[in-house]
Amino acid sequence: MVATVVLLLLGAVATVVASRGIQFMALSFGSCDAPGNRCDEGLGGTVVTLGPVVVALVFLVTLVLCVLRLVRRRLTWPVALLGLGVLVVVFVVARLLAGGAVSIGI
């Protein structure tokens, strides 16, 4: 149970950091007006808008599953660890999509 609580606290902190990080990715679209640069602002806007929502949903689902498993007196730390891993994957995918939406030319 201690490991679950620690992992959930780490997941809460990671959720806040990942959400802010995804929101800061919007700054990369400031270079879209420069000559030679091309941006897919639709994709970038979608990533910046939906990314924090998906991150929060992943944490919320992880939290609910852990509570349900605790009530049933089952092992919960693997669920919390898996949720943390999924959170990292969502952040990396959002970073790749936002980075791919901006192409810097000369």
Tab-separated table of N, CA and C in Angstrom:
chain	number	residue	atom	x	y	z
A	1	MET	N	0.813	-1.186	0.000
A	1	MET	CA	0.000	0.000	0.000
A	1	MET	C	0.865	1.263	0.000
A	2	VAL	N	1.999	1.200	0.677
A	2	VAL	CA	2.902	2.348	0.716
A	2	VAL	C	3.437	2.641	-0.680
A	3	ALA	N	3.804	1.599	-1.401
A	3	ALA	CA	4.316	1.785	-2.765
A	3	ALA	C	3.246	2.394	-3.662
A	4	THR	N	2.002	2.001	-3.480
A	4	THR	CA	0.912	2.550	-4.275
A	4	THR	C	0.741	4.030	-4.006
A	5	VAL	N	0.768	4.406	-2.738
A	5	VAL	CA	0.610	5.820	-2.381
A	5	VAL	C	1.767	6.646	-2.944
A	6	VAL	N	2.979	6.140	-2.823
A	6	VAL	CA	4.137	6.855	-3.352
A	6	VAL	C	4.026	7.000	-4.875
A	7	LEU	N	3.655	5.921	-5.560
A	7	LEU	CA	3.520	5.982	-7.016
A	7	LEU	C	2.385	6.911	-7.443
A	8	LEU	N	1.298	6.928	-6.697
A	8	LEU	CA	0.195	7.842	-7.030
A	8	LEU	C	0.581	9.297	-6.786
A	9	LEU	N	1.330	9.563	-5.735
A	9	LEU	CA	1.813	10.924	-5.505
A	9	LEU	C	2.778	11.349	-6.612
A	10	LEU	N	3.648	10.437	-7.003
A	10	LEU	CA	4.556	10.709	-8.112
A	10	LEU	C	3.767	10.925	-9.407
A	11	GLY	N	2.709	10.153	-9.585
A	11	GLY	CA	1.850	10.326	-10.759
A	11	GLY	C	1.133	11.666	-10.761
A	12	ALA	N	0.720	12.134	-9.584
A	12	ALA	CA	0.058	13.443	-9.498
A	12	ALA	C	1.024	14.559	-9.882
A	13	VAL	N	2.239	14.478	-9.387
A	13	VAL	CA	3.252	15.485	-9.734
A	13	VAL	C	3.574	15.403	-11.226
A	14	ALA	N	3.730	14.197	-11.741
A	14	ALA	CA	4.026	14.014	-13.166
A	14	ALA	C	2.882	14.513	-14.041
A	15	THR	N	1.654	14.384	-13.565
A	15	THR	CA	0.508	14.874	-14.319
A	15	THR	C	0.562	16.386	-14.454
A	16	VAL	N	0.858	17.073	-13.375
A	16	VAL	CA	0.949	18.539	-13.417
A	16	VAL	C	2.106	18.981	-14.315
A	17	VAL	N	3.252	18.339	-14.161
A	17	VAL	CA	4.428	18.709	-14.960
A	17	VAL	C	4.189	18.424	-16.441
A	18	ALA	N	3.621	17.274	-16.760
A	18	ALA	CA	3.368	16.916	-18.159
A	18	ALA	C	2.328	17.848	-18.780
A	19	SER	N	1.298	18.195	-18.024
A	19	SER	CA	0.281	19.104	-18.552
A	19	SER	C	0.869	20.478	-18.857
A	20	ARG	N	1.672	20.994	-17.943
A	20	ARG	CA	2.322	22.291	-18.183
A	20	ARG	C	3.313	22.193	-19.341
A	21	GLY	N	4.031	21.095	-19.410
A	21	GLY	CA	4.982	20.918	-20.513
A	21	GLY	C	4.298	20.899	-21.864
A	22	ILE	N	3.154	20.245	-21.932
A	22	ILE	CA	2.414	20.213	-23.194
A	22	ILE	C	1.888	21.598	-23.529
A	23	GLN	N	1.449	22.352	-22.528
A	23	GLN	CA	0.975	23.709	-22.782
A	23	GLN	C	2.112	24.609	-23.254
A	24	PHE	N	3.319	24.403	-22.734
A	24	PHE	CA	4.458	25.196	-23.167
A	24	PHE	C	4.878	24.876	-24.595
A	25	MET	N	4.446	23.730	-25.111
A	25	MET	CA	4.764	23.394	-26.499
A	25	MET	C	4.113	24.366	-27.476
A	26	ALA	N	3.110	25.092	-27.036
A	26	ALA	CA	2.460	26.092	-27.877
A	26	ALA	C	3.432	27.206	-28.247
A	27	LEU	N	4.469	27.402	-27.444
A	27	LEU	CA	5.456	28.442	-27.741
A	27	LEU	C	6.236	28.137	-29.020
A	28	SER	N	6.324	26.882	-29.394
A	28	SER	CA	7.074	26.538	-30.607
A	28	SER	C	6.377	27.038	-31.866
A	29	PHE	N	5.103	27.390	-31.752
A	29	PHE	CA	4.375	27.890	-32.914
A	29	PHE	C	4.556	29.387	-33.111
A	30	GLY	N	5.352	30.020	-32.256
A	30	GLY	CA	5.657	31.440	-32.432
A	30	GLY	C	6.566	31.691	-33.617
A	31	SER	N	7.280	30.661	-34.061
A	31	SER	CA	8.196	30.824	-35.193
A	31	SER	C	7.516	30.549	-36.531
A	32	CYS	N	6.220	30.381	-36.537
A	32	CYS	CA	5.516	30.041	-37.776
A	32	CYS	C	5.481	31.194	-38.765
A	33	ASP	N	5.620	32.417	-38.276
A	33	ASP	CA	5.574	33.578	-39.167
A	33	ASP	C	6.901	33.844	-39.854
A	34	ALA	N	7.963	33.197	-39.436
A	34	ALA	CA	9.273	33.411	-40.039
A	34	ALA	C	9.286	32.844	-41.453
A	35	PRO	N	10.024	33.502	-42.343
A	35	PRO	CA	10.087	33.011	-43.723
A	35	PRO	C	10.703	31.612	-43.798
A	36	GLY	N	10.076	30.752	-44.566
A	36	GLY	CA	10.574	29.398	-44.777
A	36	GLY	C	10.043	28.379	-43.782
A	37	ASN	N	9.462	28.825	-42.717
A	37	ASN	CA	8.908	27.893	-41.720
A	37	ASN	C	7.481	27.527	-42.092
A	38	ARG	N	7.168	26.270	-41.885
A	38	ARG	CA	5.796	25.811	-42.114
A	38	ARG	C	5.280	25.152	-40.851
A	39	CYS	N	4.025	25.399	-40.542
A	39	CYS	CA	3.432	24.843	-39.332
A	39	CYS	C	2.050	24.288	-39.638
A	40	ASP	N	1.755	23.184	-39.032
A	40	ASP	CA	0.409	22.636	-39.073
A	40	ASP	C	-0.256	23.062	-37.764
A	41	GLU	N	-0.849	24.250	-37.800
A	41	GLU	CA	-1.410	24.823	-36.578
A	41	GLU	C	-2.634	24.048	-36.097
A	42	GLY	N	-3.328	23.357	-36.984
A	42	GLY	CA	-4.460	22.538	-36.569
A	42	GLY	C	-4.012	21.387	-35.693
A	43	LEU	N	-2.977	20.671	-36.140
A	43	LEU	CA	-2.443	19.558	-35.360
A	43	LEU	C	-1.834	20.061	-34.058
A	44	GLY	N	-1.064	21.125	-34.152
A	44	GLY	CA	-0.431	21.676	-32.953
A	44	GLY	C	-1.439	22.170	-31.937
A	45	GLY	N	-2.465	22.845	-32.409
A	45	GLY	CA	-3.505	23.324	-31.500
A	45	GLY	C	-4.258	22.186	-30.842
A	46	THR	N	-4.494	21.139	-31.614
A	46	THR	CA	-5.180	19.970	-31.061
A	46	THR	C	-4.334	19.296	-29.990
A	47	VAL	N	-3.046	19.153	-30.251
A	47	VAL	CA	-2.145	18.522	-29.282
A	47	VAL	C	-2.072	19.353	-28.002
A	48	VAL	N	-1.927	20.661	-28.158
A	48	VAL	CA	-1.798	21.538	-26.995
A	48	VAL	C	-3.098	21.598	-26.197
A	49	THR	N	-4.231	21.471	-26.883
A	49	THR	CA	-5.518	21.526	-26.196
A	49	THR	C	-5.887	20.189	-25.556
A	50	LEU	N	-5.755	19.106	-26.316
A	50	LEU	CA	-6.197	17.801	-25.825
A	50	LEU	C	-5.142	17.060	-24.999
A	51	GLY	N	-3.880	17.405	-25.166
A	51	GLY	CA	-2.812	16.719	-24.438
A	51	GLY	C	-2.985	16.757	-22.926
A	52	PRO	N	-3.164	17.944	-22.327
A	52	PRO	CA	-3.367	17.983	-20.872
A	52	PRO	C	-4.624	17.243	-20.418
A	53	VAL	N	-5.651	17.240	-21.248
A	53	VAL	CA	-6.888	16.527	-20.902
A	53	VAL	C	-6.620	15.022	-20.865
A	54	VAL	N	-5.903	14.515	-21.857
A	54	VAL	CA	-5.594	13.081	-21.902
A	54	VAL	C	-4.697	12.692	-20.723
A	55	VAL	N	-3.738	13.543	-20.406
A	55	VAL	CA	-2.855	13.275	-19.264
A	55	VAL	C	-3.672	13.197	-17.972
A	56	ALA	N	-4.585	14.135	-17.786
A	56	ALA	CA	-5.426	14.131	-16.582
A	56	ALA	C	-6.336	12.905	-16.544
A	57	LEU	N	-6.866	12.509	-17.700
A	57	LEU	CA	-7.723	11.323	-17.745
A	57	LEU	C	-6.952	10.050	-17.403
A	58	VAL	N	-5.723	9.961	-17.892
A	58	VAL	CA	-4.896	8.789	-17.574
A	58	VAL	C	-4.675	8.701	-16.070
A	59	PHE	N	-4.365	9.833	-15.442
A	59	PHE	CA	-4.157	9.813	-13.993
A	59	PHE	C	-5.448	9.493	-13.255
A	60	LEU	N	-6.549	10.050	-13.702
A	60	LEU	CA	-7.829	9.803	-13.045
A	60	LEU	C	-8.230	8.327	-13.133
A	61	VAL	N	-8.051	7.725	-14.306
A	61	VAL	CA	-8.363	6.303	-14.476
A	61	VAL	C	-7.450	5.456	-13.593
A	62	THR	N	-6.181	5.805	-13.526
A	62	THR	CA	-5.246	5.085	-12.671
A	62	THR	C	-5.670	5.171	-11.209
A	63	LEU	N	-6.048	6.361	-10.776
A	63	LEU	CA	-6.474	6.555	-9.397
A	63	LEU	C	-7.725	5.740	-9.067
A	64	VAL	N	-8.701	5.761	-9.966
A	64	VAL	CA	-9.945	5.011	-9.745
A	64	VAL	C	-9.670	3.511	-9.700
A	65	LEU	N	-8.855	3.018	-10.623
A	65	LEU	CA	-8.535	1.588	-10.628
A	65	LEU	C	-7.792	1.179	-9.362
A	66	CYS	N	-6.895	2.021	-8.897
A	66	CYS	CA	-6.168	1.702	-7.660
A	66	CYS	C	-7.112	1.671	-6.461
A	67	VAL	N	-8.019	2.617	-6.383
A	67	VAL	CA	-8.972	2.623	-5.261
A	67	VAL	C	-9.867	1.386	-5.316
A	68	LEU	N	-10.346	1.043	-6.503
A	68	LEU	CA	-11.189	-0.147	-6.627
A	68	LEU	C	-10.440	-1.416	-6.216
A	69	ARG	N	-9.174	-1.501	-6.607
A	69	ARG	CA	-8.385	-2.680	-6.238
A	69	ARG	C	-8.060	-2.690	-4.745
A	70	LEU	N	-7.873	-1.517	-4.153
A	70	LEU	CA	-7.636	-1.456	-2.712
A	70	LEU	C	-8.867	-1.903	-1.934
A	71	VAL	N	-10.046	-1.519	-2.409
A	71	VAL	CA	-11.283	-1.924	-1.747
A	71	VAL	C	-11.437	-3.435	-1.791
A	72	ARG	N	-11.026	-4.038	-2.891
A	72	ARG	CA	-11.123	-5.496	-3.036
A	72	ARG	C	-9.935	-6.220	-2.419
A	73	ARG	N	-9.045	-5.459	-1.783
A	73	ARG	CA	-7.847	-5.990	-1.133
A	73	ARG	C	-6.950	-6.756	-2.112
A	74	ARG	N	-6.726	-6.138	-3.233
A	74	ARG	CA	-5.829	-6.713	-4.236
A	74	ARG	C	-4.573	-5.853	-4.345
A	75	LEU	N	-3.581	-6.405	-5.003
A	75	LEU	CA	-2.321	-5.703	-5.215
A	75	LEU	C	-2.545	-4.509	-6.141
A	76	THR	N	-2.082	-3.322	-5.746
A	76	THR	CA	-2.381	-2.116	-6.537
A	76	THR	C	-1.161	-1.426	-7.113
A	77	TRP	N	0.025	-1.675	-6.585
A	77	TRP	CA	1.175	-0.929	-7.082
A	77	TRP	C	1.466	-1.185	-8.561
A	78	PRO	N	1.215	-2.384	-9.118
A	78	PRO	CA	1.457	-2.537	-10.555
A	78	PRO	C	0.552	-1.636	-11.400
A	79	VAL	N	-0.676	-1.419	-10.953
A	79	VAL	CA	-1.598	-0.537	-11.681
A	79	VAL	C	-1.080	0.897	-11.641
A	80	ALA	N	-0.608	1.339	-10.477
A	80	ALA	CA	-0.072	2.691	-10.346
A	80	ALA	C	1.183	2.870	-11.195
A	81	LEU	N	2.020	1.855	-11.233
A	81	LEU	CA	3.229	1.917	-12.054
A	81	LEU	C	2.885	1.936	-13.541
A	82	LEU	N	1.923	1.129	-13.938
A	82	LEU	CA	1.480	1.122	-15.334
A	82	LEU	C	0.880	2.476	-15.716
A	83	GLY	N	0.100	3.065	-14.825
A	83	GLY	CA	-0.472	4.388	-15.094
A	83	GLY	C	0.605	5.437	-15.272
A	84	LEU	N	1.660	5.361	-14.470
A	84	LEU	CA	2.771	6.293	-14.607
A	84	LEU	C	3.478	6.107	-15.951
A	85	GLY	N	3.623	4.865	-16.369
A	85	GLY	CA	4.235	4.593	-17.673
A	85	GLY	C	3.386	5.107	-18.821
A	86	VAL	N	2.079	4.916	-18.730
A	86	VAL	CA	1.179	5.412	-19.775
A	86	VAL	C	1.222	6.937	-19.819
A	87	LEU	N	1.338	7.564	-18.668
A	87	LEU	CA	1.442	9.023	-18.597
A	87	LEU	C	2.681	9.521	-19.343
A	88	VAL	N	3.789	8.840	-19.147
A	88	VAL	CA	5.026	9.207	-19.843
A	88	VAL	C	4.876	9.001	-21.351
A	89	VAL	N	4.247	7.904	-21.753
A	89	VAL	CA	4.039	7.641	-23.182
A	89	VAL	C	3.161	8.717	-23.812
A	90	VAL	N	2.106	9.138	-23.121
A	90	VAL	CA	1.232	10.185	-23.639
A	90	VAL	C	2.013	11.478	-23.814
A	91	PHE	N	2.866	11.821	-22.851
A	91	PHE	CA	3.665	13.040	-22.970
A	91	PHE	C	4.631	12.957	-24.156
A	92	VAL	N	5.291	11.827	-24.318
A	92	VAL	CA	6.252	11.675	-25.420
A	92	VAL	C	5.534	11.756	-26.770
A	93	VAL	N	4.382	11.128	-26.889
A	93	VAL	CA	3.621	11.194	-28.143
A	93	VAL	C	3.185	12.627	-28.424
A	94	ALA	N	2.733	13.344	-27.400
A	94	ALA	CA	2.342	14.744	-27.583
A	94	ALA	C	3.539	15.580	-28.014
A	95	ARG	N	4.698	15.317	-27.439
A	95	ARG	CA	5.915	16.043	-27.813
A	95	ARG	C	6.296	15.765	-29.260
A	96	LEU	N	6.212	14.522	-29.675
A	96	LEU	CA	6.544	14.171	-31.055
A	96	LEU	C	5.558	14.794	-32.043
A	97	LEU	N	4.288	14.781	-31.708
A	97	LEU	CA	3.288	15.377	-32.599
A	97	LEU	C	3.458	16.890	-32.702
A	98	ALA	N	3.695	17.537	-31.568
A	98	ALA	CA	3.884	18.995	-31.590
A	98	ALA	C	5.172	19.358	-32.321
A	99	GLY	N	6.215	18.575	-32.106
A	99	GLY	CA	7.477	18.835	-32.803
A	99	GLY	C	7.369	18.595	-34.312
A	100	GLY	N	6.566	17.606	-34.696
A	100	GLY	CA	6.368	17.327	-36.115
A	100	GLY	C	5.464	18.328	-36.811
A	101	ALA	N	4.713	19.086	-36.031
A	101	ALA	CA	3.812	20.079	-36.627
A	101	ALA	C	4.554	21.333	-37.053
A	102	VAL	N	5.772	21.536	-36.568
A	102	VAL	CA	6.570	22.709	-36.914
A	102	VAL	C	7.768	22.246	-37.729
A	103	SER	N	7.881	22.765	-38.948
A	103	SER	CA	9.069	22.468	-39.754
A	103	SER	C	9.797	23.776	-40.023
A	104	ILE	N	11.039	23.801	-39.598
A	104	ILE	CA	11.853	25.030	-39.717
A	104	ILE	C	12.672	24.933	-40.995
A	105	GLY	N	12.484	25.896	-41.861
A	105	GLY	CA	13.209	25.936	-43.134
A	105	GLY	C	14.190	27.087	-43.155
A	106	ILE	N	14.901	27.153	-44.250
A	106	ILE	CA	15.889	28.230	-44.393
A	106	ILE	C	15.425	29.213	-45.425
